[in-house]
Amino acid sequence: MSKLISSDKEYAAWVADLKHRFRSAQIKAAVKVNRELLIYYWQLGRDMVNMNIEERWGEGIMKTLSQDLKDAMPEENGFSKTNLYYIKKFYATYSQVVIKFPQVGGKIETPRSVQFLPQVGEKNQDISEMLFSIPWTHHKFILDKIKGDVQKGLFFVAKAMEGNWSRAVLLNHLDTDLYERTGNTVNNFDLYG
């Protein structure tokens, strides 16, 4: 620590503010990187589903695709055979409520038949904001637990986003009947929130 930082309160406050702004910028960058990665996974999942890759090239295609992607991009992670299955499942599960996926920066359109548009904060969140706002690992845990129940998946995606749930907190809630209980309990929380 410099003499100036210990003797000048204004300077020390400025350095503290710079540190805070830098950390904030790092978090924003990480969120943007996560969103772009999830959009890439969505598009890859869409390609796998639309191309019927297993029917077209056989059951071993995931292993082959995994190796080919690793060879093409050796510095990147996320292309294991298991992760490719999750990517396909991610798209297959949530594409049921998505009409079309626009270019980067656009919004996903959802059909009116979607029963559950979760409340997060003051307003209904659009599904694209929710789906691409939580970490990939969260999605994998949710996909394992929901057994294809899209509404239940959206519920946990929204709750994880709203509460900024860690992996451990998400896992704890996934192992309860929170989804089944929510909305069925008589309470007056909304009246006094």
PDB file of C-alpha atoms in Angstrom:
ATOM      1  CA  MET A   1       0.000   0.000   0.000  1.00  0.00           C
ATOM      2  CA  SER A   2       1.364   3.412  -0.939  1.00  0.00           C
ATOM      3  CA  LYS A   3       1.832   6.274   1.489  1.00  0.00           C
ATOM      4  CA  LEU A   4      -0.664   8.308  -0.503  1.00  0.00           C
ATOM      5  CA  ILE A   5      -3.461   5.765  -0.082  1.00  0.00           C
ATOM      6  CA  SER A   6      -2.919   5.653   3.673  1.00  0.00           C
ATOM      7  CA  SER A   7      -2.658   9.426   4.100  1.00  0.00           C
ATOM      8  CA  ASP A   8      -5.166  10.870   1.608  1.00  0.00           C
ATOM      9  CA  LYS A   9      -8.787   9.797   2.216  1.00  0.00           C
ATOM     10  CA  GLU A  10     -10.031  11.219  -1.088  1.00  0.00           C
ATOM     11  CA  TYR A  11      -7.385   9.293  -3.023  1.00  0.00           C
ATOM     12  CA  ALA A  12      -8.115   6.107  -1.036  1.00  0.00           C
ATOM     13  CA  ALA A  13     -11.847   6.463  -1.763  1.00  0.00           C
ATOM     14  CA  TRP A  14     -11.117   6.947  -5.459  1.00  0.00           C
ATOM     15  CA  VAL A  15      -8.941   3.801  -5.588  1.00  0.00           C
ATOM     16  CA  ALA A  16     -11.680   1.849  -3.776  1.00  0.00           C
ATOM     17  CA  ASP A  17     -14.236   3.132  -6.291  1.00  0.00           C
ATOM     18  CA  LEU A  18     -11.966   2.142  -9.197  1.00  0.00           C
ATOM     19  CA  LYS A  19     -11.649  -1.344  -7.732  1.00  0.00           C
ATOM     20  CA  HIS A  20     -15.428  -1.630  -7.349  1.00  0.00           C
ATOM     21  CA  ARG A  21     -16.062  -0.448 -10.924  1.00  0.00           C
ATOM     22  CA  PHE A  22     -13.448  -2.881 -12.252  1.00  0.00           C
ATOM     23  CA  ARG A  23     -15.063  -5.828 -10.413  1.00  0.00           C
ATOM     24  CA  SER A  24     -18.450  -4.734 -11.719  1.00  0.00           C
ATOM     25  CA  ALA A  25     -17.095  -4.626 -15.274  1.00  0.00           C
ATOM     26  CA  GLN A  26     -15.632  -8.105 -14.826  1.00  0.00           C
ATOM     27  CA  ILE A  27     -19.000  -9.461 -13.694  1.00  0.00           C
ATOM     28  CA  LYS A  28     -20.792  -7.807 -16.617  1.00  0.00           C
ATOM     29  CA  ALA A  29     -18.256  -9.288 -19.030  1.00  0.00           C
ATOM     30  CA  ALA A  30     -18.668 -12.759 -17.524  1.00  0.00           C
ATOM     31  CA  VAL A  31     -22.456 -12.487 -17.837  1.00  0.00           C
ATOM     32  CA  LYS A  32     -22.123 -11.482 -21.500  1.00  0.00           C
ATOM     33  CA  VAL A  33     -19.714 -14.345 -22.179  1.00  0.00           C
ATOM     34  CA  ASN A  34     -22.112 -16.781 -20.490  1.00  0.00           C
ATOM     35  CA  ARG A  35     -25.035 -15.469 -22.560  1.00  0.00           C
ATOM     36  CA  GLU A  36     -23.121 -15.808 -25.832  1.00  0.00           C
ATOM     37  CA  LEU A  37     -22.000 -19.333 -24.906  1.00  0.00           C
ATOM     38  CA  LEU A  38     -25.589 -20.332 -24.131  1.00  0.00           C
ATOM     39  CA  ILE A  39     -26.764 -18.848 -27.439  1.00  0.00           C
ATOM     40  CA  TYR A  40     -24.063 -20.880 -29.182  1.00  0.00           C
ATOM     41  CA  TYR A  41     -25.205 -24.024 -27.326  1.00  0.00           C
ATOM     42  CA  TRP A  42     -28.816 -23.249 -28.292  1.00  0.00           C
ATOM     43  CA  GLN A  43     -27.836 -22.977 -31.960  1.00  0.00           C
ATOM     44  CA  LEU A  44     -25.713 -26.144 -31.802  1.00  0.00           C
ATOM     45  CA  GLY A  45     -28.606 -28.002 -30.154  1.00  0.00           C
ATOM     46  CA  ARG A  46     -30.950 -26.701 -32.843  1.00  0.00           C
ATOM     47  CA  ASP A  47     -28.578 -27.926 -35.547  1.00  0.00           C
ATOM     48  CA  MET A  48     -28.323 -31.382 -33.958  1.00  0.00           C
ATOM     49  CA  VAL A  49     -32.108 -31.693 -33.667  1.00  0.00           C
ATOM     50  CA  ASN A  50     -32.934 -30.265 -37.094  1.00  0.00           C
ATOM     51  CA  MET A  51     -30.288 -32.367 -38.832  1.00  0.00           C
ATOM     52  CA  ASN A  52     -31.413 -35.562 -37.051  1.00  0.00           C
ATOM     53  CA  ILE A  53     -27.739 -36.328 -36.585  1.00  0.00           C
ATOM     54  CA  GLU A  54     -28.169 -39.690 -34.846  1.00  0.00           C
ATOM     55  CA  GLU A  55     -30.542 -40.968 -37.511  1.00  0.00           C
ATOM     56  CA  ARG A  56     -28.362 -39.545 -40.264  1.00  0.00           C
ATOM     57  CA  TRP A  57     -24.902 -40.648 -39.086  1.00  0.00           C
ATOM     58  CA  GLY A  58     -25.660 -43.319 -36.474  1.00  0.00           C
ATOM     59  CA  GLU A  59     -25.479 -43.648 -32.700  1.00  0.00           C
ATOM     60  CA  GLY A  60     -21.732 -42.977 -32.573  1.00  0.00           C
ATOM     61  CA  ILE A  61     -22.091 -39.474 -33.999  1.00  0.00           C
ATOM     62  CA  MET A  62     -21.920 -37.746 -30.613  1.00  0.00           C
ATOM     63  CA  LYS A  63     -18.546 -39.299 -29.883  1.00  0.00           C
ATOM     64  CA  THR A  64     -17.317 -38.445 -33.386  1.00  0.00           C
ATOM     65  CA  LEU A  65     -18.668 -34.893 -33.240  1.00  0.00           C
ATOM     66  CA  SER A  66     -17.119 -34.425 -29.809  1.00  0.00           C
ATOM     67  CA  GLN A  67     -13.694 -35.478 -31.054  1.00  0.00           C
ATOM     68  CA  ASP A  68     -13.960 -33.422 -34.242  1.00  0.00           C
ATOM     69  CA  LEU A  69     -14.923 -30.278 -32.305  1.00  0.00           C
ATOM     70  CA  LYS A  70     -12.087 -30.853 -29.830  1.00  0.00           C
ATOM     71  CA  ASP A  71      -9.657 -31.280 -32.737  1.00  0.00           C
ATOM     72  CA  ALA A  72     -10.973 -28.149 -34.473  1.00  0.00           C
ATOM     73  CA  MET A  73     -10.832 -26.077 -31.272  1.00  0.00           C
ATOM     74  CA  PRO A  74      -8.296 -27.727 -28.919  1.00  0.00           C
ATOM     75  CA  GLU A  75      -8.145 -24.673 -26.644  1.00  0.00           C
ATOM     76  CA  GLU A  76     -11.889 -24.854 -25.892  1.00  0.00           C
ATOM     77  CA  ASN A  77     -13.757 -26.932 -23.348  1.00  0.00           C
ATOM     78  CA  GLY A  78     -17.404 -27.955 -23.423  1.00  0.00           C
ATOM     79  CA  PHE A  79     -17.431 -30.402 -26.302  1.00  0.00           C
ATOM     80  CA  SER A  80     -17.476 -33.700 -24.436  1.00  0.00           C
ATOM     81  CA  LYS A  81     -19.927 -36.333 -25.630  1.00  0.00           C
ATOM     82  CA  THR A  82     -21.938 -35.858 -22.436  1.00  0.00           C
ATOM     83  CA  ASN A  83     -22.080 -32.082 -22.845  1.00  0.00           C
ATOM     84  CA  LEU A  84     -23.230 -32.473 -26.441  1.00  0.00           C
ATOM     85  CA  TYR A  85     -26.163 -34.563 -25.186  1.00  0.00           C
ATOM     86  CA  TYR A  86     -26.997 -31.813 -22.685  1.00  0.00           C
ATOM     87  CA  ILE A  87     -26.804 -29.188 -25.437  1.00  0.00           C
ATOM     88  CA  LYS A  88     -29.226 -31.175 -27.558  1.00  0.00           C
ATOM     89  CA  LYS A  89     -31.531 -31.693 -24.571  1.00  0.00           C
ATOM     90  CA  PHE A  90     -31.393 -27.962 -23.717  1.00  0.00           C
ATOM     91  CA  TYR A  91     -32.665 -27.041 -27.153  1.00  0.00           C
ATOM     92  CA  ALA A  92     -35.146 -29.921 -27.419  1.00  0.00           C
ATOM     93  CA  THR A  93     -36.688 -29.092 -24.044  1.00  0.00           C
ATOM     94  CA  TYR A  94     -37.089 -25.345 -24.341  1.00  0.00           C
ATOM     95  CA  SER A  95     -37.712 -25.144 -28.084  1.00  0.00           C
ATOM     96  CA  GLN A  96     -41.208 -26.402 -27.205  1.00  0.00           C
ATOM     97  CA  VAL A  97     -41.995 -22.873 -25.994  1.00  0.00           C
ATOM     98  CA  VAL A  98     -39.961 -20.957 -28.548  1.00  0.00           C
ATOM     99  CA  ILE A  99     -41.394 -20.003 -31.936  1.00  0.00           C
ATOM    100  CA  LYS A 100     -38.192 -18.678 -33.463  1.00  0.00           C
ATOM    101  CA  PHE A 101     -34.774 -17.623 -32.315  1.00  0.00           C
ATOM    102  CA  PRO A 102     -33.635 -14.343 -33.843  1.00  0.00           C
ATOM    103  CA  GLN A 103     -30.155 -13.045 -34.473  1.00  0.00           C
ATOM    104  CA  VAL A 104     -27.890 -12.195 -31.556  1.00  0.00           C
ATOM    105  CA  GLY A 105     -29.320  -9.308 -29.568  1.00  0.00           C
ATOM    106  CA  GLY A 106     -32.911 -10.078 -30.519  1.00  0.00           C
ATOM    107  CA  LYS A 107     -35.613 -11.662 -28.432  1.00  0.00           C
ATOM    108  CA  ILE A 108     -37.072 -15.143 -28.506  1.00  0.00           C
ATOM    109  CA  GLU A 109     -40.748 -15.187 -29.391  1.00  0.00           C
ATOM    110  CA  THR A 110     -42.956 -17.406 -27.263  1.00  0.00           C
ATOM    111  CA  PRO A 111     -46.385 -18.749 -28.097  1.00  0.00           C
ATOM    112  CA  ARG A 112     -49.373 -17.549 -26.120  1.00  0.00           C
ATOM    113  CA  SER A 113     -49.930 -21.097 -24.903  1.00  0.00           C
ATOM    114  CA  VAL A 114     -47.018 -20.875 -22.464  1.00  0.00           C
ATOM    115  CA  GLN A 115     -48.681 -21.256 -19.081  1.00  0.00           C
ATOM    116  CA  PHE A 116     -45.781 -20.065 -16.992  1.00  0.00           C
ATOM    117  CA  LEU A 117     -44.055 -16.782 -17.546  1.00  0.00           C
ATOM    118  CA  PRO A 118     -42.327 -16.419 -14.177  1.00  0.00           C
ATOM    119  CA  GLN A 119     -42.389 -13.264 -12.142  1.00  0.00           C
ATOM    120  CA  VAL A 120     -38.878 -12.037 -11.476  1.00  0.00           C
ATOM    121  CA  GLY A 121     -38.696  -8.711  -9.730  1.00  0.00           C
ATOM    122  CA  GLU A 122     -41.300  -6.212 -10.895  1.00  0.00           C
ATOM    123  CA  LYS A 123     -42.172  -7.645 -14.298  1.00  0.00           C
ATOM    124  CA  ASN A 124     -42.565 -10.819 -16.272  1.00  0.00           C
ATOM    125  CA  GLN A 125     -39.235 -11.846 -17.743  1.00  0.00           C
ATOM    126  CA  ASP A 126     -39.091 -12.962 -21.315  1.00  0.00           C
ATOM    127  CA  ILE A 127     -37.916 -16.498 -21.747  1.00  0.00           C
ATOM    128  CA  SER A 128     -34.752 -15.528 -23.636  1.00  0.00           C
ATOM    129  CA  GLU A 129     -33.573 -13.334 -20.777  1.00  0.00           C
ATOM    130  CA  MET A 130     -34.128 -16.164 -18.339  1.00  0.00           C
ATOM    131  CA  LEU A 131     -32.677 -19.002 -20.410  1.00  0.00           C
ATOM    132  CA  PHE A 132     -29.497 -17.153 -21.235  1.00  0.00           C
ATOM    133  CA  SER A 133     -28.902 -15.562 -17.823  1.00  0.00           C
ATOM    134  CA  ILE A 134     -28.005 -18.502 -15.600  1.00  0.00           C
ATOM    135  CA  PRO A 135     -24.837 -20.608 -15.781  1.00  0.00           C
ATOM    136  CA  TRP A 136     -24.667 -23.662 -18.034  1.00  0.00           C
ATOM    137  CA  THR A 137     -24.091 -25.984 -15.080  1.00  0.00           C
ATOM    138  CA  HIS A 138     -27.399 -24.799 -13.583  1.00  0.00           C
ATOM    139  CA  HIS A 139     -29.134 -25.774 -16.820  1.00  0.00           C
ATOM    140  CA  LYS A 140     -27.616 -29.255 -16.716  1.00  0.00           C
ATOM    141  CA  PHE A 141     -28.854 -29.834 -13.163  1.00  0.00           C
ATOM    142  CA  ILE A 142     -32.321 -28.534 -14.040  1.00  0.00           C
ATOM    143  CA  LEU A 143     -32.532 -30.686 -17.172  1.00  0.00           C
ATOM    144  CA  ASP A 144     -31.613 -33.766 -15.118  1.00  0.00           C
ATOM    145  CA  LYS A 145     -34.398 -33.125 -12.608  1.00  0.00           C
ATOM    146  CA  ILE A 146     -37.341 -31.940 -14.711  1.00  0.00           C
ATOM    147  CA  LYS A 147     -37.692 -35.018 -16.927  1.00  0.00           C
ATOM    148  CA  GLY A 148     -38.877 -32.935 -19.892  1.00  0.00           C
ATOM    149  CA  ASP A 149     -41.388 -30.831 -17.902  1.00  0.00           C
ATOM    150  CA  VAL A 150     -40.827 -27.447 -19.578  1.00  0.00           C
ATOM    151  CA  GLN A 151     -42.950 -25.490 -17.096  1.00  0.00           C
ATOM    152  CA  LYS A 152     -40.997 -26.935 -14.189  1.00  0.00           C
ATOM    153  CA  GLY A 153     -37.733 -26.125 -15.966  1.00  0.00           C
ATOM    154  CA  LEU A 154     -38.762 -22.517 -16.558  1.00  0.00           C
ATOM    155  CA  PHE A 155     -39.838 -22.261 -12.917  1.00  0.00           C
ATOM    156  CA  PHE A 156     -36.387 -23.288 -11.667  1.00  0.00           C
ATOM    157  CA  VAL A 157     -34.571 -21.168 -14.262  1.00  0.00           C
ATOM    158  CA  ALA A 158     -36.581 -18.127 -13.099  1.00  0.00           C
ATOM    159  CA  LYS A 159     -36.047 -18.875  -9.413  1.00  0.00           C
ATOM    160  CA  ALA A 160     -32.305 -19.384  -9.906  1.00  0.00           C
ATOM    161  CA  MET A 161     -32.101 -16.092 -11.765  1.00  0.00           C
ATOM    162  CA  GLU A 162     -34.303 -14.183  -9.325  1.00  0.00           C
ATOM    163  CA  GLY A 163     -32.493 -15.434  -6.242  1.00  0.00           C
ATOM    164  CA  ASN A 164     -29.051 -15.505  -7.840  1.00  0.00           C
ATOM    165  CA  TRP A 165     -28.861 -19.082  -6.608  1.00  0.00           C
ATOM    166  CA  SER A 166     -25.533 -20.811  -6.306  1.00  0.00           C
ATOM    167  CA  ARG A 167     -25.161 -24.342  -7.595  1.00  0.00           C
ATOM    168  CA  ALA A 168     -25.623 -25.757  -4.080  1.00  0.00           C
ATOM    169  CA  VAL A 169     -28.799 -23.750  -3.433  1.00  0.00           C
ATOM    170  CA  LEU A 170     -30.252 -24.812  -6.778  1.00  0.00           C
ATOM    171  CA  LEU A 171     -29.512 -28.470  -6.058  1.00  0.00           C
ATOM    172  CA  ASN A 172     -31.175 -28.194  -2.641  1.00  0.00           C
ATOM    173  CA  HIS A 173     -34.326 -26.732  -4.171  1.00  0.00           C
ATOM    174  CA  LEU A 174     -34.390 -29.245  -7.027  1.00  0.00           C
ATOM    175  CA  ASP A 175     -34.458 -32.046  -4.445  1.00  0.00           C
ATOM    176  CA  THR A 176     -37.613 -30.650  -2.810  1.00  0.00           C
ATOM    177  CA  ASP A 177     -41.197 -30.327  -3.994  1.00  0.00           C
ATOM    178  CA  LEU A 178     -40.862 -26.518  -4.277  1.00  0.00           C
ATOM    179  CA  TYR A 179     -42.346 -26.446  -7.774  1.00  0.00           C
ATOM    180  CA  GLU A 180     -45.352 -28.504  -6.777  1.00  0.00           C
ATOM    181  CA  ARG A 181     -45.938 -26.441  -3.611  1.00  0.00           C
ATOM    182  CA  THR A 182     -45.555 -23.010  -5.199  1.00  0.00           C
ATOM    183  CA  GLY A 183     -48.913 -21.479  -5.920  1.00  0.00           C
ATOM    184  CA  ASN A 184     -50.773 -24.124  -3.955  1.00  0.00           C
ATOM    185  CA  THR A 185     -50.136 -22.762  -0.479  1.00  0.00           C
ATOM    186  CA  VAL A 186     -52.607 -20.348   1.075  1.00  0.00           C
ATOM    187  CA  ASN A 187     -50.706 -17.229   2.137  1.00  0.00           C
ATOM    188  CA  ASN A 188     -50.863 -13.468   1.989  1.00  0.00           C
ATOM    189  CA  PHE A 189     -47.251 -12.759   0.989  1.00  0.00           C
ATOM    190  CA  ASP A 190     -48.183 -10.900  -2.201  1.00  0.00           C
ATOM    191  CA  LEU A 191     -50.476  -8.569  -0.241  1.00  0.00           C
ATOM    192  CA  TYR A 192     -47.683  -7.383   2.009  1.00  0.00           C
ATOM    193  CA  GLY A 193     -44.624  -7.671  -0.288  1.00  0.00           C
TER     194      GLY A 193
END
